[in-house]
PDB file of C-alpha atoms in Angstrom:
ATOM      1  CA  UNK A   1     175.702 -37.446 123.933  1.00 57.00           C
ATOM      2  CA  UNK A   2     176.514 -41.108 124.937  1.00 54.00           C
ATOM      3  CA  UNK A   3     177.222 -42.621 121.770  1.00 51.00           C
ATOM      4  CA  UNK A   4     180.789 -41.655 120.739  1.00 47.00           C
ATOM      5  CA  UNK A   5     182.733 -43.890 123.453  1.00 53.00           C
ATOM      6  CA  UNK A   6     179.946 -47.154 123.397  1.00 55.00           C
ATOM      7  CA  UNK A   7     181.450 -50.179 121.608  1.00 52.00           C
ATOM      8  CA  UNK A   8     179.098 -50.953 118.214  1.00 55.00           C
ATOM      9  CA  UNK A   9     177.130 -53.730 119.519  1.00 74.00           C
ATOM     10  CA  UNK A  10     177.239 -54.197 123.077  1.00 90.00           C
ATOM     11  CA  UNK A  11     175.902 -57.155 124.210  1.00 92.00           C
ATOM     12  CA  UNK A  12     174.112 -56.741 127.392  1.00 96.00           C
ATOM     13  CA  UNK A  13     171.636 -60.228 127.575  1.00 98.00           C
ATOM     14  CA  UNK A  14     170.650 -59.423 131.321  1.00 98.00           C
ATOM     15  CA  UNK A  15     168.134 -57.164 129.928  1.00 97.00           C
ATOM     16  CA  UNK A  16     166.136 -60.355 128.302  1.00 97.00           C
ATOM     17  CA  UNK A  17     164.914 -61.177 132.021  1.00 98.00           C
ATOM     18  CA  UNK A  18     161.586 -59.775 134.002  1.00 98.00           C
ATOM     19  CA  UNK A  19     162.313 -60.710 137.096  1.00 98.00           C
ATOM     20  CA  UNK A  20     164.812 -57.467 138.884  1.00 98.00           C
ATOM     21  CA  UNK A  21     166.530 -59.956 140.953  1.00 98.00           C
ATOM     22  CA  UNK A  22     166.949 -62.327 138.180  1.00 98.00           C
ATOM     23  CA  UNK A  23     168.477 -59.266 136.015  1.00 98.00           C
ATOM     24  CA  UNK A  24     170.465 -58.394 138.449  1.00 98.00           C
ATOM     25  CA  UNK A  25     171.943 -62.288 138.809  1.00 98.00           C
ATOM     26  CA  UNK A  26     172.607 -62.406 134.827  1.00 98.00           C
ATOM     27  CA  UNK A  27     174.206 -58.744 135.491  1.00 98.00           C
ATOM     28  CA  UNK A  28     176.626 -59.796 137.984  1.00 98.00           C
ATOM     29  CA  UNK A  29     177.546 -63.107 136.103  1.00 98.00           C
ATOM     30  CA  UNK A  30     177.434 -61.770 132.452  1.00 98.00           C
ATOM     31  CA  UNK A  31     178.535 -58.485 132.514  1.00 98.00           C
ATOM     32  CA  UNK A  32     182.322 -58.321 131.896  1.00 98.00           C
ATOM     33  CA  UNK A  33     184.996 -56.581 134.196  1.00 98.00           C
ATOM     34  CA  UNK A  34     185.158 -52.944 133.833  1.00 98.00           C
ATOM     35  CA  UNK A  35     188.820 -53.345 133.018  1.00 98.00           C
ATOM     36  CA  UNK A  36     190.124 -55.003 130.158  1.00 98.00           C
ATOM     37  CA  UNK A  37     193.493 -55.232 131.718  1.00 98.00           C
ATOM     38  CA  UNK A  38     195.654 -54.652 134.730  1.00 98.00           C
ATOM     39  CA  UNK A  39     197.006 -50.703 134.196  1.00 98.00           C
ATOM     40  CA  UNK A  40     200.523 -50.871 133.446  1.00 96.00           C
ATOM     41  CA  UNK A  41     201.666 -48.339 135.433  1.00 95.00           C
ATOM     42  CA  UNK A  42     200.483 -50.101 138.748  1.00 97.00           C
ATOM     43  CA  UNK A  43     202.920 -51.617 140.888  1.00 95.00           C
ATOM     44  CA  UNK A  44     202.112 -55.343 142.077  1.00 96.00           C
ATOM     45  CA  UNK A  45     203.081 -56.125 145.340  1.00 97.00           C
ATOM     46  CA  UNK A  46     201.154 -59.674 144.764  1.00 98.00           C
ATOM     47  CA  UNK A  47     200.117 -61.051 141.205  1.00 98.00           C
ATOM     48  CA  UNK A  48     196.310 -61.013 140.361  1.00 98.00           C
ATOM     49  CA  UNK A  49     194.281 -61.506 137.387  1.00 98.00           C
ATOM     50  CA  UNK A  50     191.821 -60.346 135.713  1.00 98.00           C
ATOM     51  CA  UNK A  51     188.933 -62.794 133.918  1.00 98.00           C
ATOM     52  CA  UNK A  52     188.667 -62.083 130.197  1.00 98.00           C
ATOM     53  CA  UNK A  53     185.650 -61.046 128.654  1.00 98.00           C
ATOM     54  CA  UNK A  54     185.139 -64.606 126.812  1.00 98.00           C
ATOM     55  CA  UNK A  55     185.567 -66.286 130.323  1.00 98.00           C
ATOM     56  CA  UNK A  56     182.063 -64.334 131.353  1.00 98.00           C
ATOM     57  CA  UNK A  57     180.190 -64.538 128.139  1.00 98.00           C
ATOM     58  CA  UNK A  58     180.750 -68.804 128.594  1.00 98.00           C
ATOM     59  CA  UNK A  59     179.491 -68.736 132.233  1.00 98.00           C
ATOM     60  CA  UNK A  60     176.647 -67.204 131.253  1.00 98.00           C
ATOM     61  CA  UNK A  61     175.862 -69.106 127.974  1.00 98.00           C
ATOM     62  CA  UNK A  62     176.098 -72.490 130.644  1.00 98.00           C
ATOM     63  CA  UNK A  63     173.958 -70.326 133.075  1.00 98.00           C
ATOM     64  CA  UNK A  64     170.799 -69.459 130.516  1.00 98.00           C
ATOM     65  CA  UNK A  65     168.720 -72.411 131.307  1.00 98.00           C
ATOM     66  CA  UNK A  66     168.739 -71.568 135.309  1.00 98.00           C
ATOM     67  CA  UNK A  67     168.766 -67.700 134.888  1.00 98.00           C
ATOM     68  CA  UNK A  68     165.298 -68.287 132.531  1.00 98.00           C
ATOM     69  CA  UNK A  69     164.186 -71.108 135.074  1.00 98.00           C
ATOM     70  CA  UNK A  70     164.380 -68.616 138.313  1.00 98.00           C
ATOM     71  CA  UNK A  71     162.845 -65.765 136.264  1.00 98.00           C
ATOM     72  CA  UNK A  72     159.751 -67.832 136.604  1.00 98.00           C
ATOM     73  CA  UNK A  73     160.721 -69.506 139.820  1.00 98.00           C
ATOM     74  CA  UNK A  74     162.427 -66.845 141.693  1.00 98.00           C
ATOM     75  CA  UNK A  75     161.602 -68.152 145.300  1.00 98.00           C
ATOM     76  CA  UNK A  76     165.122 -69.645 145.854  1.00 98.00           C
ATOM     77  CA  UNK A  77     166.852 -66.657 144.449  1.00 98.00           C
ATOM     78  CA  UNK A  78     164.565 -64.312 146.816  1.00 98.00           C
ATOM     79  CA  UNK A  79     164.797 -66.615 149.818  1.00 98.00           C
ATOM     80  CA  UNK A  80     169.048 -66.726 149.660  1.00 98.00           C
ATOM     81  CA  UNK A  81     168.703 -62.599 149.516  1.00 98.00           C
ATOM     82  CA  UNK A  82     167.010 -62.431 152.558  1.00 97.00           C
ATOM     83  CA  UNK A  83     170.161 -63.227 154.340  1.00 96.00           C
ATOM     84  CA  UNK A  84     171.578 -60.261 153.221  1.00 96.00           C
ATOM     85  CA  UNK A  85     170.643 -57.736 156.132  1.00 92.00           C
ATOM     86  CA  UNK A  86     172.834 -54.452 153.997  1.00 93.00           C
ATOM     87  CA  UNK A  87     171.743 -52.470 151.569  1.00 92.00           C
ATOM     88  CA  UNK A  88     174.964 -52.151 150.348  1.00 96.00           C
ATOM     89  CA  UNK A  89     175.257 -52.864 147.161  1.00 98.00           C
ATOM     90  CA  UNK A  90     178.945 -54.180 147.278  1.00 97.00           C
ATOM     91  CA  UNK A  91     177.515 -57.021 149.289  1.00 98.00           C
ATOM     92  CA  UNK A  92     174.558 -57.873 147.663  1.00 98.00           C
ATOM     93  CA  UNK A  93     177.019 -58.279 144.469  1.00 98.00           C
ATOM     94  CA  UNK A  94     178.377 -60.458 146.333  1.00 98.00           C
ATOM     95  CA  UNK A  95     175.767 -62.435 147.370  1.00 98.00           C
ATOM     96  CA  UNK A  96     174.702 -62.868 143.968  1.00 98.00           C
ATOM     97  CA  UNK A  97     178.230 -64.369 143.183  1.00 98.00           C
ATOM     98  CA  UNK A  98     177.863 -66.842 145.661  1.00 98.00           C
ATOM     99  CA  UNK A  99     174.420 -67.670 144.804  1.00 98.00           C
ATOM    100  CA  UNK A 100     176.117 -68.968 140.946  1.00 98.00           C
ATOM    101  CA  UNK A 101     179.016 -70.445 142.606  1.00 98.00           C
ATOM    102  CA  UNK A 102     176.627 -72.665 144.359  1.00 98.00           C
ATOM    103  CA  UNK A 103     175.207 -74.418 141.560  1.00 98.00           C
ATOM    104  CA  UNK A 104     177.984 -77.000 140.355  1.00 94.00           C
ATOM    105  CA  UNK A 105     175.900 -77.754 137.357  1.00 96.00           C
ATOM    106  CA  UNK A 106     176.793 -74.389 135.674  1.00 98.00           C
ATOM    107  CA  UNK A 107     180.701 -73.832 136.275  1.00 98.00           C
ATOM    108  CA  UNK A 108     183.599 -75.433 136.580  1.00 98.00           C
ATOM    109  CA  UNK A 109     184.009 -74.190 140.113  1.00 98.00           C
ATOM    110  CA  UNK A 110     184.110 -75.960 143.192  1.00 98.00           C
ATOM    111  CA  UNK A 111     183.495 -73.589 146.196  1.00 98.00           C
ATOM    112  CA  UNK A 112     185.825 -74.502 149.187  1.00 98.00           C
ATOM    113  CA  UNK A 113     185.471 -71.122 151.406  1.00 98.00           C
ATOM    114  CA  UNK A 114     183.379 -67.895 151.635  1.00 98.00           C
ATOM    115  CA  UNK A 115     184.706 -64.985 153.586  1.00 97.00           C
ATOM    116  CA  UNK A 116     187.284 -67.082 154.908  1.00 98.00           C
ATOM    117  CA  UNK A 117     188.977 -64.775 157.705  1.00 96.00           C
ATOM    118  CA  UNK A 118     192.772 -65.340 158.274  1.00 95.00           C
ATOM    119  CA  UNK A 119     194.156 -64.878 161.939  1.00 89.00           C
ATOM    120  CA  UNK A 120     197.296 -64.794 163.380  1.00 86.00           C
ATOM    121  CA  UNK A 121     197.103 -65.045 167.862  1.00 83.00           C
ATOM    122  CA  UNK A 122     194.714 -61.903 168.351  1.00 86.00           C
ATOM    123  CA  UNK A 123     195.050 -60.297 165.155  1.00 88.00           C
ATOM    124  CA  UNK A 124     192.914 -60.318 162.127  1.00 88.00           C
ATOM    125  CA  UNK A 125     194.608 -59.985 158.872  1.00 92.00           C
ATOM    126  CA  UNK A 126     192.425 -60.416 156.397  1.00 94.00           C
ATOM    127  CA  UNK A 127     189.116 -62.011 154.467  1.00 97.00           C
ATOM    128  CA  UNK A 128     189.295 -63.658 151.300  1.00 98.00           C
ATOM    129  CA  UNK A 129     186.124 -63.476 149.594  1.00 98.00           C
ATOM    130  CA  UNK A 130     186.096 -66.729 147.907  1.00 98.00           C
ATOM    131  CA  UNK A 131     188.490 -69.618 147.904  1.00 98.00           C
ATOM    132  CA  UNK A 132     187.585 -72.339 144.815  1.00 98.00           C
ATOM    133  CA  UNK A 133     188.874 -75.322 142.900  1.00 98.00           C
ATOM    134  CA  UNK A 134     189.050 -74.833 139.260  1.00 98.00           C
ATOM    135  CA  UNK A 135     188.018 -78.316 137.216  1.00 98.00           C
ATOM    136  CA  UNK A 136     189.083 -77.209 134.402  1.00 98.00           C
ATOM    137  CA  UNK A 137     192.936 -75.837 135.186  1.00 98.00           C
ATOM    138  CA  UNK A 138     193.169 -78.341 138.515  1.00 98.00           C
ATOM    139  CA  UNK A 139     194.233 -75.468 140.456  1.00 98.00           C
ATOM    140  CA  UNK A 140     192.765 -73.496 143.752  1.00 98.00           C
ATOM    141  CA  UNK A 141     191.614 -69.837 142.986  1.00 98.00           C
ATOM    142  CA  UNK A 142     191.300 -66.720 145.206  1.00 98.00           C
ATOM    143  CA  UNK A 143     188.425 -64.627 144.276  1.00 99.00           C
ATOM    144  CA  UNK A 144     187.838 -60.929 145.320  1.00 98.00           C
ATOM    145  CA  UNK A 145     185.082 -59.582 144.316  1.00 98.00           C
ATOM    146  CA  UNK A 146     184.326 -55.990 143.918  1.00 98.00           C
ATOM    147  CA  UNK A 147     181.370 -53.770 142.631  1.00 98.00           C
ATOM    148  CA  UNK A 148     182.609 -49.995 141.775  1.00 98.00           C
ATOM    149  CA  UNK A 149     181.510 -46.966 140.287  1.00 98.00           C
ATOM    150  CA  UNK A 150     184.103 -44.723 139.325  1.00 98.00           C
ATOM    151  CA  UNK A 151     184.105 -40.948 137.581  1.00 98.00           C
ATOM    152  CA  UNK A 152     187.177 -39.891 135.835  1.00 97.00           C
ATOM    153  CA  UNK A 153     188.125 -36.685 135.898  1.00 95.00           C
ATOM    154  CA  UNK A 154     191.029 -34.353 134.545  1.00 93.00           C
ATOM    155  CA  UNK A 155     192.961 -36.004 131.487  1.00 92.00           C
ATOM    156  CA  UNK A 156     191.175 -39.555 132.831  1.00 95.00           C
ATOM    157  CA  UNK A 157     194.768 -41.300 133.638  1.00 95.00           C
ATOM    158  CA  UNK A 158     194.868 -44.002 136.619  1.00 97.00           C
ATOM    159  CA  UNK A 159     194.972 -41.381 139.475  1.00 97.00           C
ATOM    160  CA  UNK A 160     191.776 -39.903 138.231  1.00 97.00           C
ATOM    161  CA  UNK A 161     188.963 -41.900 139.009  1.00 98.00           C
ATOM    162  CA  UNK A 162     187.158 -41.308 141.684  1.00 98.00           C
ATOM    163  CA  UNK A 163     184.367 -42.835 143.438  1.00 97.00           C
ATOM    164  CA  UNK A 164     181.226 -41.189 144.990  1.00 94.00           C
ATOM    165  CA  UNK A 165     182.990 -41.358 148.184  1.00 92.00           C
ATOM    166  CA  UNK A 166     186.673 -39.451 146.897  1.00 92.00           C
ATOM    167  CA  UNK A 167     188.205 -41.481 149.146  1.00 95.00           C
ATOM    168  CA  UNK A 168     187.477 -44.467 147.172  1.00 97.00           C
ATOM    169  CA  UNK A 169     189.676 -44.147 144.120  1.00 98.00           C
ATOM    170  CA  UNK A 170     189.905 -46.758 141.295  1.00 98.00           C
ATOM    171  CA  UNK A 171     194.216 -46.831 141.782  1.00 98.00           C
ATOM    172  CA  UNK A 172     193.355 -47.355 145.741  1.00 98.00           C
ATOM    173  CA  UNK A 173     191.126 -49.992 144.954  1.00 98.00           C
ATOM    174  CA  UNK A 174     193.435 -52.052 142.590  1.00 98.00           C
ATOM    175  CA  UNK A 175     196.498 -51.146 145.505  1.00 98.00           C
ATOM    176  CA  UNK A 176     194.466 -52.873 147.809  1.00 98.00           C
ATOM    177  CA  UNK A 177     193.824 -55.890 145.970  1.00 98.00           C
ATOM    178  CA  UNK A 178     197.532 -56.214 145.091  1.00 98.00           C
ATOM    179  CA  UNK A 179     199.002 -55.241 148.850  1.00 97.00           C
ATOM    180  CA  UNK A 180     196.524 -56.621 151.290  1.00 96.00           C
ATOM    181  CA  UNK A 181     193.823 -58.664 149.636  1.00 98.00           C
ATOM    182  CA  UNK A 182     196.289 -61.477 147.476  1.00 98.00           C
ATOM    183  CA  UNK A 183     198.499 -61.220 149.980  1.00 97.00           C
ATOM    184  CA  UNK A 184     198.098 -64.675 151.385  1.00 98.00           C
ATOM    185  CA  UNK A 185     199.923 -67.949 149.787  1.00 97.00           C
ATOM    186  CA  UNK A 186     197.357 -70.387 151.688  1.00 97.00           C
ATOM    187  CA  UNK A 187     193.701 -70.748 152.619  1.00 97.00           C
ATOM    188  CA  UNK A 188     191.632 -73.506 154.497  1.00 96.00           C
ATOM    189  CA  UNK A 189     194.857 -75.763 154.059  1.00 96.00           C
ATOM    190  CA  UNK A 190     195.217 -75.450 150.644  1.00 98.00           C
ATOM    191  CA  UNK A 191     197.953 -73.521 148.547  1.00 98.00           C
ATOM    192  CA  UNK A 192     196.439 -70.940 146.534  1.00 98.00           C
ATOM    193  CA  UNK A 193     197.611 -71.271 142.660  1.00 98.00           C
ATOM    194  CA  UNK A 194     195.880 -68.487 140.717  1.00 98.00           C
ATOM    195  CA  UNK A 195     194.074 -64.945 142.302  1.00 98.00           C
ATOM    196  CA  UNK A 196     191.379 -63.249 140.187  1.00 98.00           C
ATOM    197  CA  UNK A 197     189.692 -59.844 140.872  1.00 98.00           C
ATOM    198  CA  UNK A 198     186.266 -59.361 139.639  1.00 98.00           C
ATOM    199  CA  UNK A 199     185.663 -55.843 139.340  1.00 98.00           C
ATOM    200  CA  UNK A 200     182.452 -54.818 137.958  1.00 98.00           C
ATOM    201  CA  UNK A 201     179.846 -51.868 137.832  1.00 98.00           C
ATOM    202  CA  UNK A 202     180.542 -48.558 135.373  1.00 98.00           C
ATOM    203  CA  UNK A 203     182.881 -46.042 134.792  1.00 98.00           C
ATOM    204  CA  UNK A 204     182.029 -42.867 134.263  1.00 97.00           C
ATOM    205  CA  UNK A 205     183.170 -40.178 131.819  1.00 96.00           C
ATOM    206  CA  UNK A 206     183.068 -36.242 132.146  1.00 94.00           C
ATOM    207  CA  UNK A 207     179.977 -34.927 130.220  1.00 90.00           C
ATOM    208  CA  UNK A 208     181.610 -31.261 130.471  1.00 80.00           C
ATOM    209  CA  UNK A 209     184.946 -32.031 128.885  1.00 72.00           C
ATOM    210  CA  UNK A 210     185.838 -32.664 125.051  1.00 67.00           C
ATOM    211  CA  UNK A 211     186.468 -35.889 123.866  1.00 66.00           C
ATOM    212  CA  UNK A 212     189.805 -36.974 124.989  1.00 73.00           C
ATOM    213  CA  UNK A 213     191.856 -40.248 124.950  1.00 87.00           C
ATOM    214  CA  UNK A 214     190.739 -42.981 126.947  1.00 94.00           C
ATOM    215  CA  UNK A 215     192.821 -45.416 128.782  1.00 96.00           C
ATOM    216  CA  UNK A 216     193.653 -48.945 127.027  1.00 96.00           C
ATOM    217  CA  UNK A 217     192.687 -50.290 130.449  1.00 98.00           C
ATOM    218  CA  UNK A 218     189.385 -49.395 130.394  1.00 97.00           C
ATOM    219  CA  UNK A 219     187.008 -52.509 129.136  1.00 98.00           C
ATOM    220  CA  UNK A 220     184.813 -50.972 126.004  1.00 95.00           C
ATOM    221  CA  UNK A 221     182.758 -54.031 125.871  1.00 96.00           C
ATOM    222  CA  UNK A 222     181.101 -52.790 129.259  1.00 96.00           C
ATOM    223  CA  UNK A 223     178.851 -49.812 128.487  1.00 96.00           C
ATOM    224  CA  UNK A 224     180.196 -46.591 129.516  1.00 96.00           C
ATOM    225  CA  UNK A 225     178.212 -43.825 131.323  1.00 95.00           C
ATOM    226  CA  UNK A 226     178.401 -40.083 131.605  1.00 95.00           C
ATOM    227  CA  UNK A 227     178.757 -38.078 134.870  1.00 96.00           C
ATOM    228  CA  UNK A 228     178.119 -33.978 134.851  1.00 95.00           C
ATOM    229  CA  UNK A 229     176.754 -31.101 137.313  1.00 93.00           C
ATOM    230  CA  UNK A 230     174.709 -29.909 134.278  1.00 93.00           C
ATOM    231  CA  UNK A 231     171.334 -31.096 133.441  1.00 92.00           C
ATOM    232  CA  UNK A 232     171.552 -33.013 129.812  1.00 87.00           C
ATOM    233  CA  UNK A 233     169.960 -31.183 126.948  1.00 83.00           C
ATOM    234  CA  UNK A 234     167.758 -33.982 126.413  1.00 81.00           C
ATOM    235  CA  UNK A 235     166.339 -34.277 130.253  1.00 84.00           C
ATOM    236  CA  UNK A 236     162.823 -35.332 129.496  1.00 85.00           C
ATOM    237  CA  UNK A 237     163.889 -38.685 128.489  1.00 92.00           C
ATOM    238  CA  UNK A 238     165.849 -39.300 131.398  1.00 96.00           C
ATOM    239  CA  UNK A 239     164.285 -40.729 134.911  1.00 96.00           C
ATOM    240  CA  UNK A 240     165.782 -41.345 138.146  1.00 97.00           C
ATOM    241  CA  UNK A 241     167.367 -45.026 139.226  1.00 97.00           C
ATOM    242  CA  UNK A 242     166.266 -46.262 142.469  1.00 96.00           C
ATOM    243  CA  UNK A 243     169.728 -47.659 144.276  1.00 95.00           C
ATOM    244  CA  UNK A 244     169.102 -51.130 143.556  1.00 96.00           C
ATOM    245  CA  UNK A 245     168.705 -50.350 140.212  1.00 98.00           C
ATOM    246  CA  UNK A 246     172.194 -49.282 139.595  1.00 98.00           C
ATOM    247  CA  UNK A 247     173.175 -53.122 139.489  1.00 98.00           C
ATOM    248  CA  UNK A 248     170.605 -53.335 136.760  1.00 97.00           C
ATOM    249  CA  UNK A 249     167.234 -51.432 135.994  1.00 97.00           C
ATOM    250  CA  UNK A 250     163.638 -53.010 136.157  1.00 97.00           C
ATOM    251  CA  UNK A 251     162.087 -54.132 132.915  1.00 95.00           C
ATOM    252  CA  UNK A 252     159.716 -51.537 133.115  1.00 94.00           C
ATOM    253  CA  UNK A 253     160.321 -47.478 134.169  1.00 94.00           C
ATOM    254  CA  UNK A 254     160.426 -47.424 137.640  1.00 92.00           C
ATOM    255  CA  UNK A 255     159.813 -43.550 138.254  1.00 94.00           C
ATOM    256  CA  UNK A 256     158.350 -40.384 137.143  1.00 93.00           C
ATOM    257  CA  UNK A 257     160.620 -38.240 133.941  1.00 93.00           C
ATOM    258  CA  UNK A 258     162.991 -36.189 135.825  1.00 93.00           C
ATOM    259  CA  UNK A 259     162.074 -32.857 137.139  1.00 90.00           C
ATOM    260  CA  UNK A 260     164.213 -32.056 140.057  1.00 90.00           C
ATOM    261  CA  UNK A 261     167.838 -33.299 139.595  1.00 95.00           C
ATOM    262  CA  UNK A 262     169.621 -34.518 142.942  1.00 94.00           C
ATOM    263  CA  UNK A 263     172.522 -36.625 143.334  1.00 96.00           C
ATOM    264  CA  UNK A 264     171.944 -39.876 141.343  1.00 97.00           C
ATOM    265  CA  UNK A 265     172.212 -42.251 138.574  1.00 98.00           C
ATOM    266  CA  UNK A 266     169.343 -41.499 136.126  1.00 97.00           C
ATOM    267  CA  UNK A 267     168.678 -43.485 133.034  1.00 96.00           C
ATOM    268  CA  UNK A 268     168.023 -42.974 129.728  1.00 94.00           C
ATOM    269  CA  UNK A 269     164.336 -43.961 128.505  1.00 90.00           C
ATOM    270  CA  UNK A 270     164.284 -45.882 125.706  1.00 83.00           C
ATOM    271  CA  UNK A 271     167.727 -46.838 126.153  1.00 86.00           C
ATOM    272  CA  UNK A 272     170.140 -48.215 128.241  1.00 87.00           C
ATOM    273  CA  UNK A 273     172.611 -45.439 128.385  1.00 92.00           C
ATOM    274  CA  UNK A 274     173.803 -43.710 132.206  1.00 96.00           C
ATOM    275  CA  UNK A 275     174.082 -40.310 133.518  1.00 97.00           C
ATOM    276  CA  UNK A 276     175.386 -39.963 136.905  1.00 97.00           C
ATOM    277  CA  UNK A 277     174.588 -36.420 138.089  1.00 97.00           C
ATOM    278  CA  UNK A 278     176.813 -34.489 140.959  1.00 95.00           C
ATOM    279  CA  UNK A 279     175.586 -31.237 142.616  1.00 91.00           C
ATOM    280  CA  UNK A 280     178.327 -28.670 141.755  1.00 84.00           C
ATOM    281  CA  UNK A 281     178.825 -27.264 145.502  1.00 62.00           C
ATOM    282  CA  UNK A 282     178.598 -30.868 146.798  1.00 48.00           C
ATOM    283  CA  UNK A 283     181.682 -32.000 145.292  1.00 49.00           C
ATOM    284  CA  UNK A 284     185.003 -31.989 146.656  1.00 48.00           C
ATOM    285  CA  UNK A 285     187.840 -29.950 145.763  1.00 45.00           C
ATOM    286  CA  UNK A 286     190.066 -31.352 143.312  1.00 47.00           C
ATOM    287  CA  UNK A 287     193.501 -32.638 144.305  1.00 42.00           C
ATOM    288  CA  UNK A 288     196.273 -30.033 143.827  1.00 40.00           C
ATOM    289  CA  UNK A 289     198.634 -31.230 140.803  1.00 40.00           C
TER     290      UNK A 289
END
């Protein structure tokens, strides 16, 4: 269990810090996008991009000093947070993002807009999420920014992932991006040249179902996880995640082994490897074919 699929030597150096929120920082700057690539078979309505893997590992490589700086100092870090009112963990990704784009002395980025809302007379069309100047290419990005969890079911093709809400589906996600979010040609006066999505978190893979072929889309140097009704064989080494911790766990276990299973992302101890376990009866029927 949760070894065939992993890539041979993950690297995963937001694990090096004590600090949560500090983790949780190096998580959301490090950790690559869950997809390697754009799936072929969706339709663009509007071009977008997706960083590469080397663009992520170099942000954080020019980010180490600061990430090991706050994990002794984290009272900036912990005082930006607090203007996050949500426990959603969408936004506090977020937040995180905009707490690295920020700091000039780490990126390339200049940061011209945050959840910059477009209006037309009474009507709202959209948000972008970020609006920045590149240094490096000389042109103005459009960011959207995106933390999912998605479990693939049936033969694990595009249609097939879902998210804990089934109404949130990986292919609606990456719809959205392409037909409303990049929709716009302008922001804050200035003509938008490139649009990236950043799309991180875990996938999830059926526990229940025999090894089968997974997408080229799907980004093996991100670390897979397992999803199941069952309880795993090996459940006394498993422990519960506390919500925040799905960004990234604490340093240290933060609950009792597992006894009684609910709905939840439980950890491996002694690892770093993800099962995220689904009452039977609670989940929805599948789609018909």
């Amino acid at each position: 269990m949760f070894a065939v699929h992993q890539a041979p030597l993950l690297e995963e150096p937001w694990l090096e810090f004590k600090n949560l929120l500090v983790r949780q920082l190096a998580f959301c700057v490090a950790s690559p996008n869950i997809l390697s690539a754009i799936p072929s078979e969706l339709v663009l309505k509007h071009v977008f991009q997706l960083h590469d893997n080397v663009t992520w590992q170099t942000h954080f490589q020019n980010y180490q000093a600061r990430l090991r700086y706050l994990d002794q100092h984290p009272q900036e870090l912990e005082i930006f947070l607090q203007q996050l009112k949500s426990t959603r963990l969408g936004l506090r990704f977020e937040m995180f993002i905009w707490f690295w784009l920020l700091d000039q002395n780490v990126h390339p980025y200049q940061l011209l807009g945050h959840s910059i809302q477009k209006i037309a007379g009474p009507k709202t069309l959209g948000e972008l999420d970020f609006v920045l100047f590149n240094h490096e290419t000389g042109k103005v990005e459009h960011w959207e920014v995106a933390l999912k969890y998605y479990l693939a079911e049936r033969d694990l093709s595009l249609a097939y992932w879902y998210g804990l809400n089934r109404s949130d589906t990986l292919v609606r996600k990456l719809n959205h991006f392409s037909q409303k979010q990049f929709q716009f040609a302008d922001a804050l006066d200035y003509p938008i040249e490139q649009r990236f999505a950043v799309l991180k978190g875990q996938l999830y893979l059926p526990i229940e179902h025999s090894p089968q072929h997974i997408p080229d889309w799907v980004n093996f140097q991100r670390r897979l996880g397992y999803w199941g009704s069952c309880i795993p064989p090996q459940s006394a080494h498993f422990y519960r995640l506390q919500r925040l911790e799905w960004i990234c766990p604490q340093q240290h276990i933060s609950s009792d082994t597992a006894q009684w299973w609910s709905n939840g992302l439980y950890r491996q101890k002694e690892t770093n490897n993800f099962y995220m376990f689904r009452h039977a009866p609670l989940l929805a029927q599948k789609l018909e074919n």
